[in-house]
Short mmCIF file of C-alpha atoms and ligand atoms in Angstrom, two decimals:
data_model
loop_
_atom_site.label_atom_id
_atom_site.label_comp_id
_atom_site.label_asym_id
_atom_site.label_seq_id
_atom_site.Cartn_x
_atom_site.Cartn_y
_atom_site.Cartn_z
CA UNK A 1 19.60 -20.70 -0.47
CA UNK A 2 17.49 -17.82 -1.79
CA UNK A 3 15.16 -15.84 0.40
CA UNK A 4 11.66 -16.43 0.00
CA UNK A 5 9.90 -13.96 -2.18
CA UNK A 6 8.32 -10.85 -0.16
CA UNK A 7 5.48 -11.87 -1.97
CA UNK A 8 3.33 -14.61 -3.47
CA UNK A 9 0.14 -15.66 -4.57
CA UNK A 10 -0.45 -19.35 -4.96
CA UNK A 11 -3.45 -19.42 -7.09
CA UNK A 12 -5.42 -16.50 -5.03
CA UNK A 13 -9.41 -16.90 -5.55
CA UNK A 14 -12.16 -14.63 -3.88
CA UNK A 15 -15.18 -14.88 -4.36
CA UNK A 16 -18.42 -13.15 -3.10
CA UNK A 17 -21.93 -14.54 -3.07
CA UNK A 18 -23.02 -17.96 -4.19
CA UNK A 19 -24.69 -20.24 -6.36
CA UNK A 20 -26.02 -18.25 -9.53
CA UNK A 21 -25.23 -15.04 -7.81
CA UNK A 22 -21.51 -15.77 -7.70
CA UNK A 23 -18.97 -12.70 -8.47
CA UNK A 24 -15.48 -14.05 -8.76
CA UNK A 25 -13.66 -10.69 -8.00
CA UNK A 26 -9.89 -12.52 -8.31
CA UNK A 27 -9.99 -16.13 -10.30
CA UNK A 28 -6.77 -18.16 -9.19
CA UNK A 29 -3.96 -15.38 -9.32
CA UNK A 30 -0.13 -16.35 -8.92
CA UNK A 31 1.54 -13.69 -8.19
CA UNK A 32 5.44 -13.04 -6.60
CA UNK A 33 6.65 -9.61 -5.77
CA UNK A 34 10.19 -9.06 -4.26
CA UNK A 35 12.15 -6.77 -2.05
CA UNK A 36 12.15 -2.97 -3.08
CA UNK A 37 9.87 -3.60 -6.22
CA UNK A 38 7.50 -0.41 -7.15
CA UNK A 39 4.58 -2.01 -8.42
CA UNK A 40 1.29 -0.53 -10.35
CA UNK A 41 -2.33 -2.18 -10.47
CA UNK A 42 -4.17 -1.02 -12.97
CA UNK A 43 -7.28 -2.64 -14.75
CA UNK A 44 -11.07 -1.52 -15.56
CA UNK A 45 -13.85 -0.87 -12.37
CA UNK A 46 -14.22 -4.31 -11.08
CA UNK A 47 -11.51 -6.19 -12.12
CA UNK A 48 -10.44 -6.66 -8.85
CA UNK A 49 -7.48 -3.81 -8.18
CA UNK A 50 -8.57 -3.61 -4.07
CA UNK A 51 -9.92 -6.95 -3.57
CA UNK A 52 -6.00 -7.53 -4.38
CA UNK A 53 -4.85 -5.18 -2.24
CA UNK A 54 -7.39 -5.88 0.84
CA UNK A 55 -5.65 -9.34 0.83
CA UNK A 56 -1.87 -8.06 0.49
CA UNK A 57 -2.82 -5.41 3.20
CA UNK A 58 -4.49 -8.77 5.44
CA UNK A 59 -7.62 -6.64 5.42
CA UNK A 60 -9.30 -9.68 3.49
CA UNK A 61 -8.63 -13.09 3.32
CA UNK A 62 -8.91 -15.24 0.07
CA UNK A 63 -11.36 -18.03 -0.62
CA UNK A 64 -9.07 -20.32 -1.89
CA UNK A 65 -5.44 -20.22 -2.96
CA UNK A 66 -2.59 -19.09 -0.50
CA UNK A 67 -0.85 -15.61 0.49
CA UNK A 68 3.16 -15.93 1.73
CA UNK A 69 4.49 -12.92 3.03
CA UNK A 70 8.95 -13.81 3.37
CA UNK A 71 7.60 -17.41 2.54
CA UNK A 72 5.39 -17.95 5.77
CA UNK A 73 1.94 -19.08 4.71
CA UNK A 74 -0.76 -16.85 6.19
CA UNK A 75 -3.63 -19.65 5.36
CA UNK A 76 -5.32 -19.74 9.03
CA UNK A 77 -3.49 -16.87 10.35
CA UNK A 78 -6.02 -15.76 13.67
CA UNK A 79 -6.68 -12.34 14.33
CA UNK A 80 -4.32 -11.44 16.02
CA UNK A 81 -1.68 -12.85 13.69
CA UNK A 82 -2.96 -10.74 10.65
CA UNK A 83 -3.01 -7.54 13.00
CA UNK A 84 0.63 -7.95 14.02
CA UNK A 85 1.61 -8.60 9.99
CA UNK A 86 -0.36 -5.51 9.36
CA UNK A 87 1.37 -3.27 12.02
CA UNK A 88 4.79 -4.69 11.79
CA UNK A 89 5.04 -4.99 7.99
CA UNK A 90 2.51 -3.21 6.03
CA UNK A 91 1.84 0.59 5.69
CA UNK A 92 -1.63 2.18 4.22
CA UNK A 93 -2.35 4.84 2.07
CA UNK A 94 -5.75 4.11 1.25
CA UNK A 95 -8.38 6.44 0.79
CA UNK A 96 -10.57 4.69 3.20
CA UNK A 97 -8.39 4.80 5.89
CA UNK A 98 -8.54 8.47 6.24
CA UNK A 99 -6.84 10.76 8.93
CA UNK A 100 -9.02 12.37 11.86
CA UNK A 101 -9.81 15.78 10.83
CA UNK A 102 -9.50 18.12 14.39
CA UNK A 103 -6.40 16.23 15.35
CA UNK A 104 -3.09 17.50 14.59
CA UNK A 105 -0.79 16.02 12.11
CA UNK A 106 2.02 14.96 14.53
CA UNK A 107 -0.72 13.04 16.57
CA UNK A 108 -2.20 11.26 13.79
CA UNK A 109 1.10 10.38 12.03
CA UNK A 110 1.93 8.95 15.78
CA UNK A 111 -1.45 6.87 16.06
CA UNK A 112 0.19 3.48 14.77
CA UNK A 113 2.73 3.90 17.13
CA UNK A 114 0.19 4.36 19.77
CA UNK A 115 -0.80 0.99 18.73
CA UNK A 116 2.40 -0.52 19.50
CA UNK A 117 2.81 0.77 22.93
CA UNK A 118 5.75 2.66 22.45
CA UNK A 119 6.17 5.41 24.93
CA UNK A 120 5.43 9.28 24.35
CA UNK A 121 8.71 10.54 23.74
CA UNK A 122 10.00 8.22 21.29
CA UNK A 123 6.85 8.14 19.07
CA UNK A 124 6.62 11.99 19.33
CA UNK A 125 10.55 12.02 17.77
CA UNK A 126 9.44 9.21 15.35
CA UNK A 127 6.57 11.13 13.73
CA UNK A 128 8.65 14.19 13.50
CA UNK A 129 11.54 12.34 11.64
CA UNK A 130 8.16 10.85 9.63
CA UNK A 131 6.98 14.22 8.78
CA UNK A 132 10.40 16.00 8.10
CA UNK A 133 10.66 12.96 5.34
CA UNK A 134 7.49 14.20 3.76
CA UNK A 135 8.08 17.79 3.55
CA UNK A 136 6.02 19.23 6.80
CA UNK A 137 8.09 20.56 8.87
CA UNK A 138 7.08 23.03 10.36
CA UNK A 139 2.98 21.91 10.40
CA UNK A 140 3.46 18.97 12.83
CA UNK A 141 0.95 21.23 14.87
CA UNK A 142 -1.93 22.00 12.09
CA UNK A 143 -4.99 19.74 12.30
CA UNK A 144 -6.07 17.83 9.48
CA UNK A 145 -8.85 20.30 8.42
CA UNK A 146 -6.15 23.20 8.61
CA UNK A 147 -4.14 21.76 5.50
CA UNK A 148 -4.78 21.21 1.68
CA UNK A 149 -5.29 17.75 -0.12
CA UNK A 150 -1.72 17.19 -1.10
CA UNK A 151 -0.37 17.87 2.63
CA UNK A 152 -3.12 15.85 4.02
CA UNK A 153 -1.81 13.24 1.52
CA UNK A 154 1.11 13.72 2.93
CA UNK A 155 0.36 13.37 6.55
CA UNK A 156 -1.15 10.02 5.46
CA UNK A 157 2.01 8.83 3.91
CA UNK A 158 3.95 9.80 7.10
CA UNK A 159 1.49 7.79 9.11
CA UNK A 160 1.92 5.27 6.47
CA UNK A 161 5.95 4.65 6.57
CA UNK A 162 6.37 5.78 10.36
CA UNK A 163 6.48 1.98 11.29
CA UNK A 164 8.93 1.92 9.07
CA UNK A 165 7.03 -0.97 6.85
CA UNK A 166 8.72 -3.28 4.46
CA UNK A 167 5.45 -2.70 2.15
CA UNK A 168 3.47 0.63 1.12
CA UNK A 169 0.15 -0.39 0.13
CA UNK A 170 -1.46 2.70 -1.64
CA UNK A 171 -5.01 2.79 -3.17
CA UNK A 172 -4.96 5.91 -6.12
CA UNK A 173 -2.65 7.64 -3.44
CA UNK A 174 -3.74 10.98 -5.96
CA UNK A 175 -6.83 10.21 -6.49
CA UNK A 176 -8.86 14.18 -5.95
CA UNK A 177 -5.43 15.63 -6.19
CA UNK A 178 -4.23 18.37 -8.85
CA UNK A 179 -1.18 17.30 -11.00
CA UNK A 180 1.38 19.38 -9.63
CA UNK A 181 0.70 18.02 -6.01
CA UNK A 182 0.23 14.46 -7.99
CA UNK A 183 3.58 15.18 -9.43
CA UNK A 184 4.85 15.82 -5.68
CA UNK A 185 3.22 12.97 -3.96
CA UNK A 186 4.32 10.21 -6.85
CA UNK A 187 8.33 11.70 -6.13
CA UNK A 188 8.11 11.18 -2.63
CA UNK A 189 6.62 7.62 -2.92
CA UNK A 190 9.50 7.14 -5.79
CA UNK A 191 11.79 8.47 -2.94
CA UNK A 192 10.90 6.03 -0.72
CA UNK A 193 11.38 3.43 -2.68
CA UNK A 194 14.42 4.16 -4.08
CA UNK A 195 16.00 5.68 -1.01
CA UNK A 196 14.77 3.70 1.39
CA UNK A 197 14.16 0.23 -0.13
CA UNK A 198 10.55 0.30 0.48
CA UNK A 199 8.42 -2.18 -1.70
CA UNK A 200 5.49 -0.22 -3.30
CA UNK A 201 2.67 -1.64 -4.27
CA UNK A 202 -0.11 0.92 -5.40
CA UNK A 203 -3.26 0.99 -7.45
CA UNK A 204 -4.03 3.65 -10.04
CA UNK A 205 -5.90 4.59 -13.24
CA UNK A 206 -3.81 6.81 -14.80
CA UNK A 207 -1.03 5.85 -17.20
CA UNK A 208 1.04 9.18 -15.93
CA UNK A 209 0.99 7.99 -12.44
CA UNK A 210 1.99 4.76 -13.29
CA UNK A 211 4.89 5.45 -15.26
CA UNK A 212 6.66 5.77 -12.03
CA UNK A 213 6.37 2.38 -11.07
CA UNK A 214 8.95 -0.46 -12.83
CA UNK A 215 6.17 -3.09 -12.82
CA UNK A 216 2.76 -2.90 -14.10
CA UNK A 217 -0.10 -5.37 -13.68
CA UNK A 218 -3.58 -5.02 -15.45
CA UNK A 219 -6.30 -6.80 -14.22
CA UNK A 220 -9.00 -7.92 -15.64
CA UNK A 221 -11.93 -9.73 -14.84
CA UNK A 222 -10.30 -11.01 -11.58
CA UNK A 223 -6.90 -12.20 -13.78
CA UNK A 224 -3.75 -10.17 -14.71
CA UNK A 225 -3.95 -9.99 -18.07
CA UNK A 226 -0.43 -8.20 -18.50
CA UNK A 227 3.02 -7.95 -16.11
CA UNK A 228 5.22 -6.24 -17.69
CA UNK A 229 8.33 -3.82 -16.60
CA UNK A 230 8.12 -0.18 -17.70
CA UNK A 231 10.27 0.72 -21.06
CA UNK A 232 13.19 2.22 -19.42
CA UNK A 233 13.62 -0.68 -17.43
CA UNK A 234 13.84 -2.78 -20.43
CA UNK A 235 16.22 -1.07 -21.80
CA UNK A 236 18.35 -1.00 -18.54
CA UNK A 237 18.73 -4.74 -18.93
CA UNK A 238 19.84 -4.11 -22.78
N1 ATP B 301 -18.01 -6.73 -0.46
C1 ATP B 301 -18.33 -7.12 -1.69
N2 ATP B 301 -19.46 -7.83 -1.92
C2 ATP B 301 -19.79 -8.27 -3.16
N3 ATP B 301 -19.04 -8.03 -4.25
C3 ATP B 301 -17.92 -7.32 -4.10
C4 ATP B 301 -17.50 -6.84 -2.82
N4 ATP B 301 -16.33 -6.17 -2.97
C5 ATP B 301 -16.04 -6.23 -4.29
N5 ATP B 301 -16.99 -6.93 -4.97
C6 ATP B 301 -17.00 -7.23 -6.39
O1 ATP B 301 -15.75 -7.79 -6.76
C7 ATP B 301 -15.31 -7.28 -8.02
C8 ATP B 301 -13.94 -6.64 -7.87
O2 ATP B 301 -14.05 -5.47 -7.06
P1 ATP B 301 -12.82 -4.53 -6.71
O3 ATP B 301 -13.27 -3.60 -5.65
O4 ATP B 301 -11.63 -5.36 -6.44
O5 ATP B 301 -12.63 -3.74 -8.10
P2 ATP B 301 -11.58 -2.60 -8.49
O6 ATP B 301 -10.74 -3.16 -9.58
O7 ATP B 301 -10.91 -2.09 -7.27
O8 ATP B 301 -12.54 -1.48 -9.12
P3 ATP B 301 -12.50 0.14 -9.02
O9 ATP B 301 -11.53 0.57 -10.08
O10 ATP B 301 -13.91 0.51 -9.39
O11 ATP B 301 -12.11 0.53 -7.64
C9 ATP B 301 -16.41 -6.33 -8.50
O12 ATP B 301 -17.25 -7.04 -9.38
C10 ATP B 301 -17.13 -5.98 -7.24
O13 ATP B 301 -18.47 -5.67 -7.49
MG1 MG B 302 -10.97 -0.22 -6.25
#
């Protein structure tokens, strides 16, 4: 038997408002993503690039349609369902979710740990191994407002993947960054994925930055309008 996809939409609707006023931000989306994919969402303002990943992240629920994460249906999930999915599962680099700024970076790459009720000493060692992945060693002890963008960035991705998630979830991970540090950021994420097998899904508008994903989708108007793998890829299966 094959696994269940990681992934899948069963025709994923969400709407906001009603009546006249009705915005459909996603209209009936199917979507499967597997194992150790590196996905990009792009798609005009409004097409509905973070309503999709709200609901992949369990941060949102649909209106209609279902979301399976390894084939278990989350329709009716309770609270406390979602936030163990979310925790266990799923890490966040989103620019909402943003790291707290007089706090060092070892303790804030440790906070979902913290969560978890895992004991000092092992989540101290955890979110040094975290932050040695990303290239800080040796700043575990700088707050937040002591380093630049792109290590902040980085910090966040260490908090992201110190759970060790199946799934990155990353909103314009380089969004306010300069292209160099872009450049940096999008080969560690690549470096994750490829080294470690984690499934990347992230959302951006620039072509550059997706080029290092294999998949694209483009939204638009609350539908893909295009899935398609990236050239290289293509020829790969040539
Ligand atoms: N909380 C909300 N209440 C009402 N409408 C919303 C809400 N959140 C999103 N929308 C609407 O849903 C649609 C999709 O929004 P979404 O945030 O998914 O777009 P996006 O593709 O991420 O755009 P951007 O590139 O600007 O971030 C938009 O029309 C938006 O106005
Ligand atoms: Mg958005």
């Amino acid at each position: 038997m094959t696994p269940a996809p990681l992934i899948e939409f069963r025709q994923i609707s969400r709407t906001y408002g009603r009546g006249e006023a009705t915005i459909r931000a996603l209209d009936r989306v199917d979507l499967t993503i597997d194992r150790h994919e590196f996905v990009a969402i792009m798609g005009p303002s409004g097409s509905g690039k973070s309503t999709t990943m709200n609901i992949l992240g369990c941060l949102d629920v649909p209106t209609s349609g279902q979301y399976l994460f390894q084939g278990i249906d989350t329709t009716g999930f309770d609270r406390a369902q979602y936030t163990l999915l979310r925790r266990h599962m799923l890490g966040f680099v989103f620019q909402g979710f943003n790291l707290l700024a007089r706090t060092s970076a070892v303790e804030n790459v440790e906070l979902p740990l913290v969560y978890r009720g895992m004991d000092a000493r092992e989540r101290r060692k955890r979110a040094l191994t975290a932050l040695a992945q990303v290239g800080l060693s040796g700043r575990e002890n700088h707050t937040t407002q002591e380093l630049s963008g792109g290590q902040q960035q980085r910090v966040a991705i260490a908090r992201a993947i110190v759970t060790s998630p199946a799934v990155l979830l990353a909103d314009e991970p380089t969004g306010n960054l300069d292209t160099k540090t872009s450049r940096e950021i999008m080969e560690l994420i690549t470096s994750l994925n490829r080294d470690h097998g984690i499934t990347v899904i992230m959302v951006t508008h620039e072509d550059d930055i997706a080029a290092y994903a294999r998949r694209t989708l483009r939204f638009v108007d609350g539908r893909i309008q295009t899935d398609s793998l990236a050239a290289r890829e293509i020829a790969d299966v040539r």
